[in-house]
mmCIF file of C-alpha atoms in Angstrom:
data_model
loop_
_atom_site.group_PDB
_atom_site.id
_atom_site.type_symbol
_atom_site.label_atom_id
_atom_site.label_comp_id
_atom_site.label_asym_id
_atom_site.label_seq_id
_atom_site.Cartn_x
_atom_site.Cartn_y
_atom_site.Cartn_z
ATOM 1 C CA UNK A 1 92.025 137.375 21.991
ATOM 2 C CA UNK A 2 93.861 135.960 25.046
ATOM 3 C CA UNK A 3 95.244 132.436 24.824
ATOM 4 C CA UNK A 4 97.226 130.430 27.393
ATOM 5 C CA UNK A 5 99.025 127.147 27.873
ATOM 6 C CA UNK A 6 98.148 125.667 31.198
ATOM 7 C CA UNK A 7 99.974 123.052 33.204
ATOM 8 C CA UNK A 8 97.177 121.161 34.957
ATOM 9 C CA UNK A 9 97.421 119.020 38.161
ATOM 10 C CA UNK A 10 100.772 120.632 38.733
ATOM 11 C CA UNK A 11 101.881 123.734 40.855
ATOM 12 C CA UNK A 12 104.847 124.530 38.707
ATOM 13 C CA UNK A 13 105.514 124.996 34.998
ATOM 14 C CA UNK A 14 106.608 122.001 33.094
ATOM 15 C CA UNK A 15 104.623 119.572 35.238
ATOM 16 C CA UNK A 16 101.192 118.091 34.941
ATOM 17 C CA UNK A 17 99.009 117.776 31.778
ATOM 18 C CA UNK A 18 99.228 120.668 29.258
ATOM 19 C CA UNK A 19 95.982 122.189 27.871
ATOM 20 C CA UNK A 20 95.273 125.235 25.862
ATOM 21 C CA UNK A 21 92.779 127.781 27.229
ATOM 22 C CA UNK A 22 91.277 130.379 24.864
ATOM 23 C CA UNK A 23 89.058 133.312 25.861
ATOM 24 C CA UNK A 24 87.165 134.294 22.884
ATOM 25 C CA UNK A 25 86.354 138.041 22.549
ATOM 26 C CA UNK A 26 83.928 137.153 19.839
ATOM 27 C CA UNK A 27 81.910 134.197 18.611
ATOM 28 C CA UNK A 28 84.039 131.317 16.864
ATOM 29 C CA UNK A 29 82.891 128.740 14.304
ATOM 30 C CA UNK A 30 83.628 125.109 15.154
ATOM 31 C CA UNK A 31 86.114 125.058 12.164
ATOM 32 C CA UNK A 32 87.965 127.857 13.714
ATOM 33 C CA UNK A 33 88.178 126.262 17.177
ATOM 34 C CA UNK A 34 89.194 123.053 15.636
ATOM 35 C CA UNK A 35 92.175 125.076 13.920
ATOM 36 C CA UNK A 36 93.218 126.663 16.985
ATOM 37 C CA UNK A 37 93.426 123.400 18.880
ATOM 38 C CA UNK A 38 95.519 122.046 15.953
ATOM 39 C CA UNK A 39 97.869 124.923 16.288
ATOM 40 C CA UNK A 40 98.216 124.471 20.068
ATOM 41 C CA UNK A 41 98.946 120.660 19.459
ATOM 42 C CA UNK A 42 97.857 119.601 22.936
ATOM 43 C CA UNK A 43 95.444 116.763 23.686
ATOM 44 C CA UNK A 44 92.831 119.258 24.448
ATOM 45 C CA UNK A 45 92.205 123.063 24.085
ATOM 46 C CA UNK A 46 89.262 124.582 26.070
ATOM 47 C CA UNK A 47 87.333 127.701 24.720
ATOM 48 C CA UNK A 48 86.019 129.428 27.781
ATOM 49 C CA UNK A 49 83.036 132.039 28.083
ATOM 50 C CA UNK A 50 81.851 133.936 31.043
ATOM 51 C CA UNK A 51 78.035 134.058 31.125
ATOM 52 C CA UNK A 52 75.956 137.140 32.171
ATOM 53 C CA UNK A 53 74.706 135.074 35.254
ATOM 54 C CA UNK A 54 78.052 134.097 36.519
ATOM 55 C CA UNK A 55 78.338 130.625 34.971
ATOM 56 C CA UNK A 56 80.928 129.442 32.618
ATOM 57 C CA UNK A 57 80.419 127.647 29.316
ATOM 58 C CA UNK A 58 83.175 125.406 28.047
ATOM 59 C CA UNK A 59 83.903 123.857 24.856
ATOM 60 C CA UNK A 60 86.721 121.305 24.221
ATOM 61 C CA UNK A 61 88.636 120.445 21.103
ATOM 62 C CA UNK A 62 91.390 118.281 20.215
ATOM 63 C CA UNK A 63 93.300 118.761 16.880
ATOM 64 C CA UNK A 64 90.825 116.342 15.321
ATOM 65 C CA UNK A 65 87.588 117.733 16.463
ATOM 66 C CA UNK A 66 85.363 118.395 19.585
ATOM 67 C CA UNK A 67 84.923 116.206 22.636
ATOM 68 C CA UNK A 68 82.153 116.602 25.144
ATOM 69 C CA UNK A 69 84.317 116.939 28.354
ATOM 70 C CA UNK A 70 87.931 116.981 29.649
ATOM 71 C CA UNK A 71 88.901 116.952 33.271
ATOM 72 C CA UNK A 72 92.490 118.487 32.945
ATOM 73 C CA UNK A 73 91.342 121.211 30.653
ATOM 74 C CA UNK A 74 88.400 122.082 33.071
ATOM 75 C CA UNK A 75 90.844 122.501 36.015
ATOM 76 C CA UNK A 76 93.214 124.433 33.790
ATOM 77 C CA UNK A 77 90.323 126.779 32.677
ATOM 78 C CA UNK A 78 88.978 127.646 36.091
ATOM 79 C CA UNK A 79 92.528 127.834 37.629
ATOM 80 C CA UNK A 80 93.043 130.462 34.986
ATOM 81 C CA UNK A 81 89.830 132.389 35.509
ATOM 82 C CA UNK A 82 90.704 132.321 39.158
ATOM 83 C CA UNK A 83 94.126 133.647 38.773
ATOM 84 C CA UNK A 84 92.751 136.425 36.276
ATOM 85 C CA UNK A 85 90.072 137.308 38.979
ATOM 86 C CA UNK A 86 87.294 136.309 36.922
ATOM 87 C CA UNK A 87 85.623 133.767 39.340
ATOM 88 C CA UNK A 88 85.665 134.017 43.213
ATOM 89 C CA UNK A 89 86.097 131.200 45.449
ATOM 90 C CA UNK A 90 83.079 128.882 45.758
ATOM 91 C CA UNK A 91 80.695 126.862 43.593
ATOM 92 C CA UNK A 92 80.352 127.671 39.645
ATOM 93 C CA UNK A 93 78.132 126.124 37.337
ATOM 94 C CA UNK A 94 80.145 125.134 34.269
ATOM 95 C CA UNK A 95 78.047 124.317 31.086
ATOM 96 C CA UNK A 96 79.525 121.554 28.733
ATOM 97 C CA UNK A 97 78.190 119.297 25.959
ATOM 98 C CA UNK A 98 78.246 116.450 28.662
ATOM 99 C CA UNK A 99 75.849 118.610 30.880
ATOM 100 C CA UNK A 100 76.143 121.131 33.734
ATOM 101 C CA UNK A 101 79.002 120.384 36.270
ATOM 102 C CA UNK A 102 79.420 122.017 39.604
ATOM 103 C CA UNK A 103 83.093 123.234 39.861
ATOM 104 C CA UNK A 104 84.349 124.476 43.163
ATOM 105 C CA UNK A 105 87.319 126.811 43.453
ATOM 106 C CA UNK A 106 89.092 126.969 46.766
ATOM 107 C CA UNK A 107 92.098 129.213 46.828
ATOM 108 C CA UNK A 108 94.400 127.865 44.073
ATOM 109 C CA UNK A 109 92.769 124.324 43.777
ATOM 110 C CA UNK A 110 89.899 123.450 41.546
ATOM 111 C CA UNK A 111 87.444 120.466 42.281
ATOM 112 C CA UNK A 112 85.094 118.791 40.068
ATOM 113 C CA UNK A 113 82.724 115.874 40.397
ATOM 114 C CA UNK A 114 83.274 112.619 38.617
ATOM 115 C CA UNK A 115 80.712 110.372 37.096
ATOM 116 C CA UNK A 116 79.153 107.806 39.811
ATOM 117 C CA UNK A 117 82.021 105.163 40.449
ATOM 118 C CA UNK A 118 81.448 101.603 39.282
ATOM 119 C CA UNK A 119 83.287 98.465 39.936
ATOM 120 C CA UNK A 120 82.752 96.854 36.658
ATOM 121 C CA UNK A 121 84.587 93.431 36.920
ATOM 122 C CA UNK A 122 87.717 91.659 38.387
ATOM 123 C CA UNK A 123 90.162 90.461 36.038
ATOM 124 C CA UNK A 124 89.790 86.514 36.266
ATOM 125 C CA UNK A 125 92.760 84.970 38.227
ATOM 126 C CA UNK A 126 93.944 82.896 34.942
ATOM 127 C CA UNK A 127 94.256 86.152 32.928
ATOM 128 C CA UNK A 128 96.251 88.136 35.129
ATOM 129 C CA UNK A 129 99.787 86.832 34.161
ATOM 130 C CA UNK A 130 99.177 88.249 30.659
ATOM 131 C CA UNK A 131 98.445 91.557 31.906
ATOM 132 C CA UNK A 132 101.398 91.942 34.136
ATOM 133 C CA UNK A 133 103.531 90.433 31.287
ATOM 134 C CA UNK A 134 102.472 93.326 28.978
ATOM 135 C CA UNK A 135 104.655 95.507 31.158
ATOM 136 C CA UNK A 136 107.396 93.122 31.809
ATOM 137 C CA UNK A 137 106.237 92.098 35.106
ATOM 138 C CA UNK A 138 104.918 88.829 36.812
ATOM 139 C CA UNK A 139 102.133 88.249 38.992
ATOM 140 C CA UNK A 140 104.596 88.077 41.834
ATOM 141 C CA UNK A 141 104.814 91.858 41.414
ATOM 142 C CA UNK A 142 101.271 92.183 42.662
ATOM 143 C CA UNK A 143 101.138 93.208 46.374
ATOM 144 C CA UNK A 144 99.417 90.710 48.651
ATOM 145 C CA UNK A 145 95.618 91.292 49.054
ATOM 146 C CA UNK A 146 95.470 93.395 45.992
ATOM 147 C CA UNK A 147 93.906 92.243 42.426
ATOM 148 C CA UNK A 148 93.459 93.877 38.978
ATOM 149 C CA UNK A 149 90.097 95.342 38.779
ATOM 150 C CA UNK A 150 88.115 97.231 36.064
ATOM 151 C CA UNK A 151 86.573 100.509 37.656
ATOM 152 C CA UNK A 152 84.939 103.666 36.196
ATOM 153 C CA UNK A 153 84.298 107.111 37.140
ATOM 154 C CA UNK A 154 83.237 108.077 33.698
ATOM 155 C CA UNK A 155 85.752 106.001 31.723
ATOM 156 C CA UNK A 156 86.585 102.339 32.471
ATOM 157 C CA UNK A 157 90.164 101.441 33.184
ATOM 158 C CA UNK A 158 92.091 98.246 34.640
ATOM 159 C CA UNK A 159 93.411 99.191 38.113
ATOM 160 C CA UNK A 160 96.745 97.336 38.010
ATOM 161 C CA UNK A 161 98.359 97.203 41.398
ATOM 162 C CA UNK A 162 102.171 96.621 41.799
ATOM 163 C CA UNK A 163 104.191 96.029 45.017
ATOM 164 C CA UNK A 164 106.340 99.329 45.191
ATOM 165 C CA UNK A 165 107.534 102.476 43.480
ATOM 166 C CA UNK A 166 110.675 100.692 42.051
ATOM 167 C CA UNK A 167 108.474 98.071 40.265
ATOM 168 C CA UNK A 168 106.203 100.967 39.002
ATOM 169 C CA UNK A 169 109.186 102.659 37.497
ATOM 170 C CA UNK A 170 110.761 99.669 35.760
ATOM 171 C CA UNK A 171 107.414 98.695 34.011
ATOM 172 C CA UNK A 172 107.972 98.848 30.274
ATOM 173 C CA UNK A 173 104.789 98.790 28.225
ATOM 174 C CA UNK A 174 104.288 96.236 25.438
ATOM 175 C CA UNK A 175 101.914 98.809 23.456
ATOM 176 C CA UNK A 176 100.418 96.257 20.817
ATOM 177 C CA UNK A 177 99.780 93.813 23.731
ATOM 178 C CA UNK A 178 98.113 96.468 26.029
ATOM 179 C CA UNK A 179 95.802 97.751 23.015
ATOM 180 C CA UNK A 180 94.691 94.169 22.491
ATOM 181 C CA UNK A 181 94.022 93.804 26.251
ATOM 182 C CA UNK A 182 92.236 97.092 26.196
ATOM 183 C CA UNK A 183 90.050 95.872 23.325
ATOM 184 C CA UNK A 184 89.369 92.600 25.007
ATOM 185 C CA UNK A 185 88.257 94.098 28.322
ATOM 186 C CA UNK A 186 86.598 97.197 26.610
ATOM 187 C CA UNK A 187 88.585 99.596 28.739
ATOM 188 C CA UNK A 188 90.155 102.896 27.949
ATOM 189 C CA UNK A 189 93.651 101.548 29.390
ATOM 190 C CA UNK A 190 95.583 100.540 32.506
ATOM 191 C CA UNK A 191 96.100 102.762 35.478
ATOM 192 C CA UNK A 192 99.030 100.955 37.236
ATOM 193 C CA UNK A 193 99.579 102.006 40.891
ATOM 194 C CA UNK A 194 101.536 101.099 44.096
ATOM 195 C CA UNK A 195 100.644 101.886 47.644
ATOM 196 C CA UNK A 196 101.918 105.264 48.758
ATOM 197 C CA UNK A 197 103.713 106.550 51.942
ATOM 198 C CA UNK A 198 104.353 109.808 53.770
ATOM 199 C CA UNK A 199 101.122 111.528 52.763
ATOM 200 C CA UNK A 200 100.750 110.063 49.270
ATOM 201 C CA UNK A 201 98.007 107.819 48.707
ATOM 202 C CA UNK A 202 99.430 106.035 45.890
ATOM 203 C CA UNK A 203 101.997 106.470 42.930
ATOM 204 C CA UNK A 204 100.536 105.989 39.437
ATOM 205 C CA UNK A 205 101.281 105.458 35.800
ATOM 206 C CA UNK A 206 98.574 105.747 33.269
ATOM 207 C CA UNK A 207 98.467 103.985 29.843
ATOM 208 C CA UNK A 208 96.159 104.096 26.887
ATOM 209 C CA UNK A 209 97.789 102.978 23.666
ATOM 210 C CA UNK A 210 94.329 102.160 22.161
ATOM 211 C CA UNK A 211 93.620 105.676 21.884
ATOM 212 C CA UNK A 212 97.333 106.652 20.869
ATOM 213 C CA UNK A 213 98.303 107.818 24.311
ATOM 214 C CA UNK A 214 101.228 105.789 25.002
ATOM 215 C CA UNK A 215 101.309 107.279 28.686
ATOM 216 C CA UNK A 216 99.343 110.160 30.349
ATOM 217 C CA UNK A 217 101.153 112.242 33.005
ATOM 218 C CA UNK A 218 97.820 113.076 34.864
ATOM 219 C CA UNK A 219 94.625 111.441 34.541
ATOM 220 C CA UNK A 220 91.712 112.715 36.661
ATOM 221 C CA UNK A 221 89.103 110.024 35.911
ATOM 222 C CA UNK A 222 91.544 107.211 36.436
ATOM 223 C CA UNK A 223 92.523 108.392 39.791
ATOM 224 C CA UNK A 224 88.860 108.939 40.452
ATOM 225 C CA UNK A 225 88.632 105.189 39.702
ATOM 226 C CA UNK A 226 91.501 104.345 42.026
ATOM 227 C CA UNK A 227 89.892 106.116 44.903
ATOM 228 C CA UNK A 228 86.890 104.109 44.419
ATOM 229 C CA UNK A 229 89.266 100.920 44.392
ATOM 230 C CA UNK A 230 90.926 101.949 47.361
ATOM 231 C CA UNK A 231 87.599 102.794 49.163
ATOM 232 C CA UNK A 232 86.233 99.261 48.457
ATOM 233 C CA UNK A 233 89.439 97.834 50.149
ATOM 234 C CA UNK A 234 88.977 100.177 53.263
ATOM 235 C CA UNK A 235 92.160 102.147 52.476
ATOM 236 C CA UNK A 236 90.161 105.384 51.490
ATOM 237 C CA UNK A 237 87.952 106.893 54.184
ATOM 238 C CA UNK A 238 84.999 109.106 53.259
ATOM 239 C CA UNK A 239 85.517 112.789 53.544
ATOM 240 C CA UNK A 240 89.357 112.497 53.672
ATOM 241 C CA UNK A 241 91.565 114.027 51.036
ATOM 242 C CA UNK A 242 93.805 111.675 49.087
ATOM 243 C CA UNK A 243 96.924 112.468 47.083
ATOM 244 C CA UNK A 244 98.044 110.695 43.882
ATOM 245 C CA UNK A 245 101.359 111.191 42.073
ATOM 246 C CA UNK A 246 101.654 110.538 38.416
ATOM 247 C CA UNK A 247 103.930 111.337 35.531
ATOM 248 C CA UNK A 248 107.326 110.509 36.692
ATOM 249 C CA UNK A 249 108.119 108.245 33.775
ATOM 250 C CA UNK A 250 107.388 111.362 31.599
ATOM 251 C CA UNK A 251 109.564 113.770 33.812
ATOM 252 C CA UNK A 252 106.235 115.704 34.048
ATOM 253 C CA UNK A 253 105.263 115.190 37.814
ATOM 254 C CA UNK A 254 101.571 115.576 38.546
ATOM 255 C CA UNK A 255 99.660 115.804 41.782
ATOM 256 C CA UNK A 256 96.104 114.897 41.594
ATOM 257 C CA UNK A 257 93.761 115.221 44.747
ATOM 258 C CA UNK A 258 90.412 113.245 45.392
ATOM 259 C CA UNK A 259 87.675 113.084 48.059
ATOM 260 C CA UNK A 260 85.122 110.414 48.222
ATOM 261 C CA UNK A 261 81.644 111.172 49.916
ATOM 262 C CA UNK A 262 78.899 108.761 51.234
ATOM 263 C CA UNK A 263 75.332 110.131 51.336
ATOM 264 C CA UNK A 264 72.212 108.065 51.600
ATOM 265 C CA UNK A 265 73.908 105.102 50.398
ATOM 266 C CA UNK A 266 75.367 106.602 47.332
ATOM 267 C CA UNK A 267 78.929 107.240 46.751
ATOM 268 C CA UNK A 268 80.461 110.242 44.971
ATOM 269 C CA UNK A 269 84.034 111.265 44.120
ATOM 270 C CA UNK A 270 85.609 114.733 43.407
ATOM 271 C CA UNK A 271 88.776 115.354 41.685
ATOM 272 C CA UNK A 272 90.919 118.248 42.448
ATOM 273 C CA UNK A 273 94.089 120.043 41.403
ATOM 274 C CA UNK A 274 96.033 123.056 40.568
ATOM 275 C CA UNK A 275 97.221 124.481 37.246
ATOM 276 C CA UNK A 276 99.780 127.159 36.199
ATOM 277 C CA UNK A 277 100.099 129.200 33.085
ATOM 278 C CA UNK A 278 103.357 128.392 31.361
ATOM 279 C CA UNK A 279 102.529 130.517 28.309
ATOM 280 C CA UNK A 280 100.448 133.335 27.131
ATOM 281 C CA UNK A 281 99.710 134.943 23.876
ATOM 282 C CA UNK A 282 97.415 137.050 21.708
ATOM 283 C CA UNK A 283 95.641 135.049 19.021
ATOM 284 C CA UNK A 284 95.378 137.462 15.981
ATOM 285 C CA UNK A 285 92.343 136.113 13.930
#
């Protein structure tokens, strides 16, 4: 059966966030899918089945077991199906254990809905110094008019603003301290960003040491949350496309796109990106 390594949220190989994508030619047991994911050793591997009605069923496995949903593996899967000619441009229903998703393919870009955005809390002013210190920074590295806030589009993260790209790049994480702060605030991790320029909405770095992810090179849910953070500031306009660059610390540059929509008082966020195949193989089971 066909299997691929896809670099998601990137237009070139060796960038973005890697995911395995398997196109089973027969039913596979959960144990076999987990074994395949462990062989790939990527954070997630997607198992993709085309249904007779044109929809797509996806299951996602880490080396340790199944997860209900994975954004970058979804982008990787649909980008691969588009490249193979298996799905046309337009909307497609994706069946996952997290529910049905509407995934939209437009050329070489795949778009998917995030969970409804939520502003969960502001980090209290007397607790912000410890947060910046966990990255070797001070409160003086926060740009004027910004504050750290906890935002979610499915997973809660601390949005941590810094003043410029140089500050973003010189930040060094104290993983034990960030792990404890993540527990304290009940978040997945920290999404550090600085205001962008020249067509870039923001540059970002994402950290989730609580979940054994020292740093991640492309994070759809966190950039969805950042889209909502910036919308609340008036920096993001409904219907306009945003561009987030992430992964420079890891030498795996990634480009994540978003669009925020307003309708009847409700706000929704879509995340989009490209993906390319860096490897393919024949799994001989």
